[in-house]
Coordinates of C-alpha atoms and ligand atoms in Angstrom, one line a residue:
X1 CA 40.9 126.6 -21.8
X2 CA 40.4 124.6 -19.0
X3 CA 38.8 125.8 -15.4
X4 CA 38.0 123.0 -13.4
X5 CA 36.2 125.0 -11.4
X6 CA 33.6 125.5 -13.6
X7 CA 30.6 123.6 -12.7
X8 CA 26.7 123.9 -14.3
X9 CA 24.0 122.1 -13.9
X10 CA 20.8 121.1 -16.1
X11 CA 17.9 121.6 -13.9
X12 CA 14.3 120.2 -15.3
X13 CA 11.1 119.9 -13.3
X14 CA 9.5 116.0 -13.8
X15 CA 6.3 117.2 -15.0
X16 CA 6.2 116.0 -18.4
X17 CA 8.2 115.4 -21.6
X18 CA 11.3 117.4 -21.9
X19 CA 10.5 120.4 -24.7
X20 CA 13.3 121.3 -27.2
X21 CA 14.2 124.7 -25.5
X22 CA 14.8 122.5 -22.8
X23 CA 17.1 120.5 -24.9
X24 CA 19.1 123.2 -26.5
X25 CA 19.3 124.9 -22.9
X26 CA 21.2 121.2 -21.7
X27 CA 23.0 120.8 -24.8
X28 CA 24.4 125.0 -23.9
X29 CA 25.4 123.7 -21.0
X30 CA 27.0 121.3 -21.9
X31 CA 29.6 123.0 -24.6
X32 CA 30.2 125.5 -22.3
X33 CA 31.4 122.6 -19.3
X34 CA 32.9 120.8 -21.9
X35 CA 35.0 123.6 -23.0
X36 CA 36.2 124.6 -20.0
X37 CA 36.8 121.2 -18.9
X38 CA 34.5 121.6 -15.7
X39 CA 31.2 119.3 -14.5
X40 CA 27.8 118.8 -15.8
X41 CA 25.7 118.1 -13.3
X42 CA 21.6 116.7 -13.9
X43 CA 19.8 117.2 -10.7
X44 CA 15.7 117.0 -10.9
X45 CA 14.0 119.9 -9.5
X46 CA 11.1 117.7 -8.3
X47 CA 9.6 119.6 -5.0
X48 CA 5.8 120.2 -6.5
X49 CA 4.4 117.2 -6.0
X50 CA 0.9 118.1 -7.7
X51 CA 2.8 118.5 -11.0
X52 CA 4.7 115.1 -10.9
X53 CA 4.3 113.4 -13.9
X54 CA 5.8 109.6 -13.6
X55 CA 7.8 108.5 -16.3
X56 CA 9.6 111.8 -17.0
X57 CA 12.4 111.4 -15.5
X58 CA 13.5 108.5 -17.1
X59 CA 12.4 110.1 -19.9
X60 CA 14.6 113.0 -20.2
X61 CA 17.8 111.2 -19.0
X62 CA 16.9 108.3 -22.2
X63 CA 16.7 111.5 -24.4
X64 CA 20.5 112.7 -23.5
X65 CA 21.7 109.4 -24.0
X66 CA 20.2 109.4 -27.4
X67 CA 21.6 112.7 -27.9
X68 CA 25.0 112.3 -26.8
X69 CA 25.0 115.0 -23.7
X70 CA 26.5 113.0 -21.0
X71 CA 26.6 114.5 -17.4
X72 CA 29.0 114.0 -15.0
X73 CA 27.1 114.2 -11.3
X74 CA 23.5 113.4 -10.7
X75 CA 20.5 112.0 -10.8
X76 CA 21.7 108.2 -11.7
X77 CA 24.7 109.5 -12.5
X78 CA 26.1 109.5 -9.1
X79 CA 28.5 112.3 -7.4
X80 CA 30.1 114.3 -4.1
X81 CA 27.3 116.3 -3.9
X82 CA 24.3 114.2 -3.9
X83 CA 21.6 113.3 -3.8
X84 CA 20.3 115.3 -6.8
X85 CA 16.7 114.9 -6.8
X86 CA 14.9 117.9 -4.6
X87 CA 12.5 115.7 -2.9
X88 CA 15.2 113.3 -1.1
X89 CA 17.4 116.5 0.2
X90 CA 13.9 117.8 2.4
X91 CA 15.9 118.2 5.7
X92 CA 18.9 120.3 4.0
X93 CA 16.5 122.8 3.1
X94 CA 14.5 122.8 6.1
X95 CA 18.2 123.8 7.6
X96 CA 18.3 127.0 5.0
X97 CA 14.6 127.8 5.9
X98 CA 15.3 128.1 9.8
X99 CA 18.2 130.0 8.8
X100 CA 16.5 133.0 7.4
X101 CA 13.7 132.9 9.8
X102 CA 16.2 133.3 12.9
X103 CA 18.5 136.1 11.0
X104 CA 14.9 138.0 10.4
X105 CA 14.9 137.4 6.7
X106 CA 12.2 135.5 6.0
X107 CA 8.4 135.2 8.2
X108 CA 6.3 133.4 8.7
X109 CA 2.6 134.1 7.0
X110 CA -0.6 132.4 8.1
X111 CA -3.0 134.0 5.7
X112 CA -5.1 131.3 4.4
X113 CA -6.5 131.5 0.3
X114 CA -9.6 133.1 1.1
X115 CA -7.8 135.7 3.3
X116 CA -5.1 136.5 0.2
X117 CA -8.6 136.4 -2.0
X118 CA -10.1 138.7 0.2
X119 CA -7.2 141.5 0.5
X120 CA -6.7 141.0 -3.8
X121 CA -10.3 142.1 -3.8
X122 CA -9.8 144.9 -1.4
X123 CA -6.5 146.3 -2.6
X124 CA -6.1 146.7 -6.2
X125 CA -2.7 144.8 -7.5
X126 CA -2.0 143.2 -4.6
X127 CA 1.2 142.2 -3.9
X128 CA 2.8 140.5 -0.7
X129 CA 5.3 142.9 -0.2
X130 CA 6.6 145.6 2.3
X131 CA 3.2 148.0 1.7
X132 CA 1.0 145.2 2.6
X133 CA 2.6 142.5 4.9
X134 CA 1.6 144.7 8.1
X135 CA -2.0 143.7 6.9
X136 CA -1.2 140.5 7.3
X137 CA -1.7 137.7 9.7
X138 CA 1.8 136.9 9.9
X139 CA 5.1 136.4 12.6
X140 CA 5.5 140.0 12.0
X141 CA 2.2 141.1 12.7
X142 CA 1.2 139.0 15.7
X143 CA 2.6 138.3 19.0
X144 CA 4.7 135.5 19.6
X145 CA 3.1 133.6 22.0
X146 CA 0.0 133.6 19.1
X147 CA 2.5 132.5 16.5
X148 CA 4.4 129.7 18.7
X149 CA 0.3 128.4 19.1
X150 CA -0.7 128.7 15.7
X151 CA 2.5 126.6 14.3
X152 CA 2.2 124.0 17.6
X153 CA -1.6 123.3 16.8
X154 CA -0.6 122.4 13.4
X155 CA -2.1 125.5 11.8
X156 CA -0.8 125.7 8.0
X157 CA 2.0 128.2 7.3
X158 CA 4.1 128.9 4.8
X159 CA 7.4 131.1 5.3
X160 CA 8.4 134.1 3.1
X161 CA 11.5 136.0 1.7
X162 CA 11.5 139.7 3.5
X163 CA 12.0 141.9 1.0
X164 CA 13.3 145.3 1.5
X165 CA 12.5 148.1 -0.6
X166 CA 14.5 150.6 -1.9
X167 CA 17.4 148.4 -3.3
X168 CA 18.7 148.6 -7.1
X169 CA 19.2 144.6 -7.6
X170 CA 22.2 143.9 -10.1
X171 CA 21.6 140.5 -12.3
X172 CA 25.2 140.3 -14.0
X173 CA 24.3 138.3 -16.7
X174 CA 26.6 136.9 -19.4
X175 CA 24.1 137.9 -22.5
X176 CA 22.6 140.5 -21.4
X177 CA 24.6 142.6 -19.3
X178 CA 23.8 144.3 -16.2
X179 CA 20.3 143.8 -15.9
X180 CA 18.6 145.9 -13.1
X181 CA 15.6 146.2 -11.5
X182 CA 14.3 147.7 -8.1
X183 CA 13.3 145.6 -5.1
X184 CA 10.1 147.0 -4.4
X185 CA 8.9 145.3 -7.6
X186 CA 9.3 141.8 -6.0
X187 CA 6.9 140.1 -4.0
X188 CA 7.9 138.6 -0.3
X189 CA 7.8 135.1 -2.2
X190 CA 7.1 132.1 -1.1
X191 CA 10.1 129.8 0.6
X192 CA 8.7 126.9 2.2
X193 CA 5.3 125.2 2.8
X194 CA 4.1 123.9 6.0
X195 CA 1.7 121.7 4.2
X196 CA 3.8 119.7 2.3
X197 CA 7.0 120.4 4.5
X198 CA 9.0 121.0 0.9
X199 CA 10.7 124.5 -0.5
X200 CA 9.5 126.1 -3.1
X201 CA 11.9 126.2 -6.5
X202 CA 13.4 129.4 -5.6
X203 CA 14.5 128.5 -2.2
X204 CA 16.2 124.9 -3.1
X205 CA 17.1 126.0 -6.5
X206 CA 19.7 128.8 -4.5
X207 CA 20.3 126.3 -2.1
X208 CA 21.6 123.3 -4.6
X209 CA 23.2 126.2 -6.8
X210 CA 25.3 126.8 -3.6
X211 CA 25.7 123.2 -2.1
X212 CA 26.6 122.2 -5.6
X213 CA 29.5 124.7 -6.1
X214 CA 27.7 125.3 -9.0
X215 CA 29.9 128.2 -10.8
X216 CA 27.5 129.2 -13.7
X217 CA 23.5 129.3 -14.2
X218 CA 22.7 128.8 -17.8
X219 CA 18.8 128.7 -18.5
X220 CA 15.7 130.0 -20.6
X221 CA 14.9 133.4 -21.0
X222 CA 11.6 132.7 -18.8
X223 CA 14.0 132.6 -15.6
X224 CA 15.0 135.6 -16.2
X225 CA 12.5 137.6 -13.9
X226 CA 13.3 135.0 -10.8
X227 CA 17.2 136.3 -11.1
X228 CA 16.8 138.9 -8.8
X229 CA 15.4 137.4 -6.2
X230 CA 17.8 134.7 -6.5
X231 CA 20.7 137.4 -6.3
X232 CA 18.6 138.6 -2.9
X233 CA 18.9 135.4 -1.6
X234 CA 22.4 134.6 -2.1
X235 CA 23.0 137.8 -0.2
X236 CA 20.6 136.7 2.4
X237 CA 22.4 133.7 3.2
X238 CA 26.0 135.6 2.8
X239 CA 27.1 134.0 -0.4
X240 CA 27.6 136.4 -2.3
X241 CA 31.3 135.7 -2.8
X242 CA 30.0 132.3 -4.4
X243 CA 27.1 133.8 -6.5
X244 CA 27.6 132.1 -10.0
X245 CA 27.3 134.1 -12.8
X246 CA 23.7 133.9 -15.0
X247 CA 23.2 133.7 -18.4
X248 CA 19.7 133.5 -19.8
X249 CA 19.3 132.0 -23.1
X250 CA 17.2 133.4 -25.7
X251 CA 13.4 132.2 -26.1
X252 CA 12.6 129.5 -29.1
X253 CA 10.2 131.5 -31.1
X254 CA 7.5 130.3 -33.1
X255 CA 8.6 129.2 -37.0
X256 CA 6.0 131.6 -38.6
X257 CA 6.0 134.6 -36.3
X258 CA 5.8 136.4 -33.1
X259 CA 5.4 134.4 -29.8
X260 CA 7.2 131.2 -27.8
X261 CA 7.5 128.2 -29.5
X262 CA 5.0 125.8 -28.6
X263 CA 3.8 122.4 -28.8
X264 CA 0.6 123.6 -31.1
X265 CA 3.2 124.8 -33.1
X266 CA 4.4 121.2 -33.8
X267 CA 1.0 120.0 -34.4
X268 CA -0.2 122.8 -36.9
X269 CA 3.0 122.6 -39.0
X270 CA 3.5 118.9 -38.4
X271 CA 6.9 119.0 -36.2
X272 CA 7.9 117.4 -33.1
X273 CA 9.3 119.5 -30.2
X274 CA 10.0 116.3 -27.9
X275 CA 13.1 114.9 -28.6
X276 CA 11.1 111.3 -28.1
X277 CA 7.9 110.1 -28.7
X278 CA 6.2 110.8 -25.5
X279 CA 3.1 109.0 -24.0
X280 CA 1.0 110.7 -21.7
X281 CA 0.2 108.9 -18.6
X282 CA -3.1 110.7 -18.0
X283 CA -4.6 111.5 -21.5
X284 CA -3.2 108.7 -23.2
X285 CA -1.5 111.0 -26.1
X286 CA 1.4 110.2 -27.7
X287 CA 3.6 113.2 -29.4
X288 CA 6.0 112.4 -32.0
X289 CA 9.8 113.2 -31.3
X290 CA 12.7 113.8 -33.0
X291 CA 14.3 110.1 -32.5
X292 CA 11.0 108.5 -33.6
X293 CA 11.0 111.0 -36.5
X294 CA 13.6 109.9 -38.1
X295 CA 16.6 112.5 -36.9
X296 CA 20.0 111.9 -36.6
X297 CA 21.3 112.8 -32.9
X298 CA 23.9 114.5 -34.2
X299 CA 21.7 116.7 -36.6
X300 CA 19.7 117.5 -33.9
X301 CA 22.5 119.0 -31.8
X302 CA 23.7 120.7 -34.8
X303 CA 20.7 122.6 -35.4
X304 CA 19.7 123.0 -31.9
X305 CA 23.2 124.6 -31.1
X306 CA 22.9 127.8 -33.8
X307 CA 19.5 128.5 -32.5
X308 CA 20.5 131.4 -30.2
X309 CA 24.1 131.1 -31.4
X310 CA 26.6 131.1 -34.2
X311 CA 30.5 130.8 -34.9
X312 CA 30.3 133.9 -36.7
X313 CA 31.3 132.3 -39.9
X314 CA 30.0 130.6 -43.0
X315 CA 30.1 126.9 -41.1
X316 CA 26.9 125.6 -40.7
X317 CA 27.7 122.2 -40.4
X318 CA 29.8 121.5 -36.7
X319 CA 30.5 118.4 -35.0
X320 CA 30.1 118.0 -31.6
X321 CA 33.7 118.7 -30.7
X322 CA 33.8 121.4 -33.1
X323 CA 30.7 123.2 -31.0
X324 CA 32.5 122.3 -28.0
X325 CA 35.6 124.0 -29.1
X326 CA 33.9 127.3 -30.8
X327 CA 31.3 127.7 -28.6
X328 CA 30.8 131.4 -27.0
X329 CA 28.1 132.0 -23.9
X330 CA 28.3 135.4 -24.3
X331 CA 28.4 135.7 -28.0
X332 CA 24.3 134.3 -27.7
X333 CA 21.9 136.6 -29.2
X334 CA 19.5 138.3 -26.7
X335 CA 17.2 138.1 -29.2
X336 CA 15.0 135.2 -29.3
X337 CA 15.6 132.5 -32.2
X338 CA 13.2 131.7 -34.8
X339 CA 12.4 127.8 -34.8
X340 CA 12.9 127.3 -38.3
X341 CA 12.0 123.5 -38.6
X342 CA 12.4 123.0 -42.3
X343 CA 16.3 124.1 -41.5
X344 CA 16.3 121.6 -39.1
X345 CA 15.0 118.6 -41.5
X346 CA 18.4 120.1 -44.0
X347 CA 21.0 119.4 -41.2
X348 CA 19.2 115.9 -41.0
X349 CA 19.5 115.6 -45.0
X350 CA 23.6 116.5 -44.5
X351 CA 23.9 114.4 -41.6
X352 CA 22.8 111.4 -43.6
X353 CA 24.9 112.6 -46.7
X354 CA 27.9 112.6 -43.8
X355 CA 27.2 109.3 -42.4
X356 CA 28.8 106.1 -43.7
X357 CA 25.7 104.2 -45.4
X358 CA 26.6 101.0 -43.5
X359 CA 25.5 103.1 -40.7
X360 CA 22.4 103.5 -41.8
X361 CA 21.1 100.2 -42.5
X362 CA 19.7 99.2 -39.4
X363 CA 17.4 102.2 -39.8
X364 CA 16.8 101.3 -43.5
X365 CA 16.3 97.4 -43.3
X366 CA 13.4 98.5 -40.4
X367 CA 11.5 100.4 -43.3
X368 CA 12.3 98.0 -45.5
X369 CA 10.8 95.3 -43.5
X370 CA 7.8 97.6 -42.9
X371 CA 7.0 96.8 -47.2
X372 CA 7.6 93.1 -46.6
X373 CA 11.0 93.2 -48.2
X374 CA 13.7 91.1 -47.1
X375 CA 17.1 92.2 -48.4
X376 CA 20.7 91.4 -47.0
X377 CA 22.8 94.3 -45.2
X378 CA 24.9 94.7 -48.5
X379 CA 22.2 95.1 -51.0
X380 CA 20.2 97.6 -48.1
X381 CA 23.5 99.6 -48.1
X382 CA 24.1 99.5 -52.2
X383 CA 20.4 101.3 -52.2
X384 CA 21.6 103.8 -50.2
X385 CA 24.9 104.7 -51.7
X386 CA 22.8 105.4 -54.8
X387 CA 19.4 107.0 -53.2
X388 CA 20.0 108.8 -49.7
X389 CA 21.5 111.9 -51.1
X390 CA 17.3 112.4 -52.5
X391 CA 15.9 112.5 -48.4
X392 CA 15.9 114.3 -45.6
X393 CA 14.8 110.9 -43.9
X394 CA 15.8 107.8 -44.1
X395 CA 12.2 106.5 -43.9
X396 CA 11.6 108.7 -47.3
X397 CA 13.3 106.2 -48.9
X398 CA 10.5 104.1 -49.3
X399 CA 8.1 103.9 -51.4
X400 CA 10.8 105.5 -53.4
X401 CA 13.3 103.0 -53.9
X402 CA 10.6 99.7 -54.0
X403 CA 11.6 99.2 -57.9
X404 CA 15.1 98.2 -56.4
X405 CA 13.5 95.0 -54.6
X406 CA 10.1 94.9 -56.6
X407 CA 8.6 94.8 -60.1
X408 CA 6.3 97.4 -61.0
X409 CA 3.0 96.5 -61.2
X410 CA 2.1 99.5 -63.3
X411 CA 3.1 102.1 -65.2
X412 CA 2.9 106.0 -64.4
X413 CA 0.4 107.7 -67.2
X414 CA 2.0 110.2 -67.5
X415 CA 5.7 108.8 -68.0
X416 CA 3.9 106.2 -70.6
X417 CA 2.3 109.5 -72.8
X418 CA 5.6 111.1 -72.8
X419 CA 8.8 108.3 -73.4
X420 CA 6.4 105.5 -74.7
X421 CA 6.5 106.3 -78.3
X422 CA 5.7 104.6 -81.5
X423 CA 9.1 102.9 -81.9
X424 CA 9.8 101.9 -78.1
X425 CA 8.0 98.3 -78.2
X426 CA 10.5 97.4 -80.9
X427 CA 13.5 99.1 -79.6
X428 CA 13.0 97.4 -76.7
X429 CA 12.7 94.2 -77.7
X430 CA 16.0 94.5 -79.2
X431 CA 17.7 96.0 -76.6
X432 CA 16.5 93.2 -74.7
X433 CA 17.9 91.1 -77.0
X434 CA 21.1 93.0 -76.7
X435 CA 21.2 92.7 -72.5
X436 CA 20.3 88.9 -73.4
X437 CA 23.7 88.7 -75.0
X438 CA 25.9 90.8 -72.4
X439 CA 27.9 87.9 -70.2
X440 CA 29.7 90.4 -68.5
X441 CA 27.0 92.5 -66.4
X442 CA 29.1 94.6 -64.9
X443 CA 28.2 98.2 -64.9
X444 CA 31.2 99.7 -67.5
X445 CA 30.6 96.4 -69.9
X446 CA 26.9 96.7 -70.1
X447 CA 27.0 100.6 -70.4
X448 CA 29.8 100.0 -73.4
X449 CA 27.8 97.5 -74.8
X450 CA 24.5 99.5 -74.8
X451 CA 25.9 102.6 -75.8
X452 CA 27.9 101.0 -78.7
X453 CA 24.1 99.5 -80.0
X454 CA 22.3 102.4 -79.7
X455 CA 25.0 104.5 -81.9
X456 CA 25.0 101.7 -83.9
X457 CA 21.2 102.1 -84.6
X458 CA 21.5 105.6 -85.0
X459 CA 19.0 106.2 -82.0
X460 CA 18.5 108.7 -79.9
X461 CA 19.9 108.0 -76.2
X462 CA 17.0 109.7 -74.9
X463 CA 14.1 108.1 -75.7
X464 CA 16.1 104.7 -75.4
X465 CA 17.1 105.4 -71.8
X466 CA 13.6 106.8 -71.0
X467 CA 11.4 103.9 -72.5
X468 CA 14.0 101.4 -70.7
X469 CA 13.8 103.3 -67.2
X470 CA 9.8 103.1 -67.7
X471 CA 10.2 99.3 -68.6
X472 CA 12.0 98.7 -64.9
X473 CA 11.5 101.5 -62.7
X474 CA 7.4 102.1 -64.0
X475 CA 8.0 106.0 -63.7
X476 CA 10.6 108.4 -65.0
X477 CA 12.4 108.5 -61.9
X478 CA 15.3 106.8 -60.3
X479 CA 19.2 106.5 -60.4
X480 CA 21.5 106.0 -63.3
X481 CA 19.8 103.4 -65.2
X482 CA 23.3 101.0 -65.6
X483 CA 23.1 101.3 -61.6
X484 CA 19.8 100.1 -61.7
X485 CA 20.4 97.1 -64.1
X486 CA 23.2 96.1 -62.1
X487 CA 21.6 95.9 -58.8
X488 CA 18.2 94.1 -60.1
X489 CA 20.2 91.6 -62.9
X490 CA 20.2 90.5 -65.5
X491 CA 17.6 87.9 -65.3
X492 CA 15.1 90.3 -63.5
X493 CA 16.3 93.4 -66.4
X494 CA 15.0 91.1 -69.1
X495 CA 11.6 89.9 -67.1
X496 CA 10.7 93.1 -66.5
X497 CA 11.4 94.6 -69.6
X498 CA 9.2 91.7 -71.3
X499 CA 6.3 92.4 -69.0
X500 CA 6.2 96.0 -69.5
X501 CA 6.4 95.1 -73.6
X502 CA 3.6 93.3 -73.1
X503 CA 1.8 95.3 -70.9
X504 CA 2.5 98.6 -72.6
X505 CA 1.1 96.8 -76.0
X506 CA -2.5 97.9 -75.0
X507 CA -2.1 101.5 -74.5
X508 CA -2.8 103.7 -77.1
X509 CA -0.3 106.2 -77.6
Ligands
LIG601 N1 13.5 123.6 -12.5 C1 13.7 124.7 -13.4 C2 13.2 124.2 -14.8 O1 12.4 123.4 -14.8 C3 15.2 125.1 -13.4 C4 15.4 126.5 -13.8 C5 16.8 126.9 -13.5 O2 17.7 126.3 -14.3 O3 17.1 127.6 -12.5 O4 13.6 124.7 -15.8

């Protein structure tokens, strides 16, 4: 299906790291332009300065490149309908402003703080709205010639949406339906500041939306109640015929219960819910992400995709393109999605099963290096044809895999009591005589070779293979021991095998 005209847009507010919901609500966005083969568009919704945080920015757009969600128009992606970040586009909304102040839409309010303080004490629920705005000092309240002097001495205003009451507002939204509510509910909100001479979000956010041709407005559950007045002021300004059509994505709920998803969550059940590490500017912190973690990108879009959404089948496991092509906005649950993190650590464990190990050495030589061990690319990727299927991480590899590039230095207790019998010290010693004499070390020789011996002897496989592992591996764990044997050697097989003969002399058993 392809509808050029289909244009969204990811939205996010600079003031801080960019949370998973935020991801998953990008990454939504994304499928659904991709699918339609319309525009992605990333414009930065930057217009309160007091929550700025620098370093975000850049941030969130490193974050999609890891992830693989490329946009098409924006903020240092370029585009038609630039520029994307709220704070250069001041005089386009100032335009917008004067608009709905000459059609008698919007006022002008002088109230200071302590006024609003004052009539919230006075009034109980206080709302700025049609039952209270003739209490006001405000353009519809006072003369004009007062107004005109207020605003020419500088006096600080800020201009509001007129609300009328006694209108059913109609949010059509792709999720949830017809979603109404009445106008009398809303408060006369906020526009523009004098003070800072910037819109507030609602005001540019409609304005962009429309500038932008943007066609659909896919975002977070908690935007929900700002959809009506957003409808309002599309009609406002006569654009109805434009309006895009909403669809608000189900909240990220906590793993363990009731209640948003949050970053406490993370730190009490040891998560990350940044996609990157993030350092704080201010407090110093850092908080782990995903990338740092140890995730695959692509396992992260996996298992942020079927949190709010599913094919509907048994396939848990979906590509990009195949999320692209069997993605469904309104097939999202209304309901909101339990963050089920250990679910996301198994899509990390099949991503790693899926990925060609040459892949993953870079990742793997870095740990590696981390125990002092210096390996070549082909001996890094023979480890993890044999060991990655056991992690969800690639960094879970080590200690566990050490034995591959290192002796043991000792000898789990608890292995030695059970597969360190009586006869081991001499059956070892003469299947170490036996390896001594195998020229051919491949893996089928040495296992006919070994096998042949022991059924010669009359022994049992199992305590020859368990003694043997102990000998090399110094615990009762690891991969096939013929795989072992042929990675370490021969030469290092018999070494280590001595020492342990030796070692394992002076334990009682
Ligand atoms: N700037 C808003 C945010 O930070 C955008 C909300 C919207 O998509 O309309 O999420």
């Amino acid at each position: 299906m392809s509808d050029s005209n289909v244009r969204v847009r990811f939205a996010p507010s600079p003031t801080g790291p960019l949370h998973i919901g935020g991801v998953r609500t990008a990454l939504y966005n994304y499928l659904f332009a991709r699918q339609h083969g319309g525009k992605l568009i990333f414009r930065i919704e930057d217009t309160d300065s007091h929550r700025f945080v620098p370093g975000a920015e850049d941030y969130i757009i490193e974050a999609f490149r890891w992830l693989g969600i490329d946009f098409d128009e924006g903020v240092s992606f370029g585009g038609e309908y630039g520029p994307y970040r709220q704070s250069e586009r001041r005089s386009i909304y100032k335009e917008y402003v004067d608009q709905l102040l000459k059609d008698g839409k919007a006022y002008l309010a002088f109230d200071t703080p302590e006024e609003l303080d004052q009539k919230r004490q006075e009034i109980p629920n206080f709302q700025y709205d049609a039952s209270t705005r003739n209490l006001m000092r405000n353009s519809l309240t006072l003369p004009a010639d007062e107004v005109e002097r207020l605003v020419n001495e500088g006096h600080q205003y800020v201009v509001r949406f007129k609300i009328e009451p006694g209108e059913e507002v109609h949010v059509d939204d792709l999720i949830r339906g017809d979603v109404v509510i009445k106008s009398e509910i809303l408060d006369d909100k906020v526009l523009y500041k004098s003070a800072d001479q910037l819109p507030t979000y609602h005001l540019a956010n409609i304005v962009d939306d429309h500038l932008m041709k943007v066609s659909h407005v896919i975002r977070g559950e908690e935007w929900l109640p700002s959809a009506p007045l957003h409808v309002l002021l599309y009609r406002a300004f006569g654009w109805e015929d434009t309006m895009p059509r909403f669809a608000h994505l189900p909240l990220l709920l906590k793993p363990d219960g009731k209640g948003k998803l949050s970053k406490r969550d993370g730190d009490r059940l040891g998560f990350p819910v940044f996609p990157l590490e993030w350092h704080d500017p201010k407090s110093g912190e850092t908080s782990r992400g995903y990338r740092e973690d140890g995730y695959l990108p692509q396992a992260v879009i996996n298992f942020l995709a079927l949190l709010g959404w599913n094919p509907g089948t048994e396939q848990e496991i979906l590509s990009m393109d195949e999320l692209i092509q069997q993605f469904d906005l309104t097939k999202c649950s209304k309901a909101g999605a339990k963050f089920d993190y250990v679910k996301g650590q198994w899509f990390n464990h099949e991503y790693i099963l899926q990925t060609p190990d040459a892949e993953l050495v870079p990742d793997f030589q870095k740990i590696l290096q981390q125990y002092g061990i210096e390996t070549s690319d082909e001996r890094a990727r023979k480890v993890l044809e044999l060991m990655k299927g056991r992690v969800n991480f690639i960094k879970d590899l080590m200690p566990l895999c050490q034995f591959f590039f290192q002796a043991p230095t000792a000898y789990d207790e608890k292995t030695v009591r059970k597969r360190w019998k009586e006869d081991s010290p001499r059956q070892m010693q003469e299947l170490m005589d036996v390896v001594r004499g195998i020229d051919d070390f491949s893996l089928e020789n040495q296992e006919a070779v070994v096998h042949a011996w022991i059924e010669a002897k009359e022994y049992k496989m199992g305590d020859i293979m368990n003694a043997w592992r102990l000998t090399l591996v110094g615990e009762g764990k690891g991969p096939g021991m013929f795989d072992i044997t042929t990675f370490i050697g021969k030469e290092e097989t018999i070494k280590r095998m001595e020492r342990a003969i030796e070692v394992l002399a002076n334990t009682e058993n």
